[in-house]
């Protein structure tokens, strides 16, 4: 097992980061309350420990039983258990999906808002009870509300459309309900919107599940550019602003690390064929700066693979050199902002084990990256890939606790 050798601790400005530490994504804190179905037994946390793998081969949110208007909350066990077990081990902030995943689920927000917000209240109340804080990632599945209102995703970027007005309504409601909660650490606009930008979504066909309320196909009307995204992000950040509040809640983009060809895709968006030429280091830098205009936390998600081996530097698939470069860019070009590593991790079947995770922790300490969340805590649907159970990997938890002590100072 790779051991950590800590070389240097660089303290970041207290004004940049609302808190410090390494913690976890617990993506399904809200989802597990409402989603039950033939392949998702009553409690994700409880049943996934006992059922054989074939009973949870599908994601927990993929085949839910639809929530009826007169129903109470389905199950709260996973939400409470996950937060309690993580907090007892010293992890004090968590990122989670703050909308339901599919339109057939999300319609509950419209048909029975009291029940919907009761579920969200439970997430915040549980975090408060255990002295933890939350990073709600608001638009997790970017197609969800678009499909709910029956408009293509491209309408999100057009002021005055039904989709944009509905998203603004949701953002306003979640802001008004939780902006003053002690459990709110930071807002996140959504999950990895930049990975959809500038693509031909008619060819990609993402997030299709007609049985869950999506259309049968995506079309060119779903497409949007990086420029569209940047404009929308700044507007959405404005919706989250609380008038008269002295200390505004910091906002993360929720973006993944930019694609290796993000700049070239951006400039070829209006051309017949997209340009997949790899970007230069300077183009990567400029793109990263552009997509975080008007935001306080620079978000990247990083996993081992070809995406880490860039610019013909021979870094390799498990290198953290790109993370090093990203932190350098933030300090040089965006010194008033903080880098938030919102996702990272190794697949359980990676022949190199948890190598990338340990290297990331080394980089976090060396580079002074004060906020990060590891993918993913007690998530049954990814038991074979990424899910971390503290009873199964006690050494990993112990090493992570050691990192926390160094990051927290």
Coordinates of C-alpha atoms in Angstrom, one line a residue, residues 26-37 39-51 55-56 58-62 64 74-82 85 105 376-383 387 389:
X26 CA -22.6 11.3 -0.3
X27 CA -24.5 11.9 -3.5
X28 CA -27.8 10.1 -2.5
X29 CA -28.7 11.8 0.8
X30 CA -31.9 13.1 -0.9
X31 CA -32.4 10.5 -3.5
X32 CA -32.5 7.6 -1.1
X33 CA -35.4 9.1 0.8
X34 CA -37.8 9.0 -2.2
X35 CA -36.5 6.3 -4.6
X36 CA -37.6 2.7 -4.1
X37 CA -38.2 0.1 -6.7
X39 CA -33.9 -3.1 -8.1
X40 CA -33.6 -0.6 -5.2
X41 CA -34.9 -2.2 -1.9
X42 CA -36.2 -0.1 0.9
X43 CA -32.9 1.3 2.3
X44 CA -29.8 1.7 0.2
X45 CA -27.5 1.7 3.2
X46 CA -29.1 -1.2 5.0
X47 CA -30.0 -3.6 2.2
X48 CA -27.0 -3.1 0.0
X49 CA -24.8 -4.6 2.8
X50 CA -26.8 -7.8 2.8
X51 CA -28.1 -8.5 -0.7
X55 CA -29.8 -7.4 -6.7
X56 CA -28.3 -4.0 -7.1
X58 CA -28.6 -0.9 -11.5
X59 CA -28.2 2.5 -10.0
X60 CA -30.4 3.2 -7.0
X61 CA -32.3 5.9 -8.8
X62 CA -32.8 4.0 -12.1
X64 CA -37.8 3.9 -8.6
X74 CA -40.2 6.4 1.9
X75 CA -37.1 5.8 4.0
X76 CA -34.7 8.0 6.0
X77 CA -32.3 5.3 7.3
X78 CA -29.5 5.8 4.7
X79 CA -29.6 9.6 5.1
X80 CA -29.2 9.5 8.8
X81 CA -26.8 6.6 8.9
X82 CA -24.4 7.9 6.3
X85 CA -21.2 7.3 10.4
X105 CA -39.3 11.7 -9.4
X376 CA -18.0 8.1 -2.8
X377 CA -19.3 7.2 0.7
X378 CA -21.5 4.1 1.3
X379 CA -23.1 4.1 -2.1
X380 CA -24.6 0.6 -2.8
X381 CA -25.0 1.0 -6.5
X382 CA -21.2 1.4 -6.9
X383 CA -20.1 -1.3 -4.5
X387 CA -18.1 2.9 -2.9
X389 CA -17.4 1.4 3.4

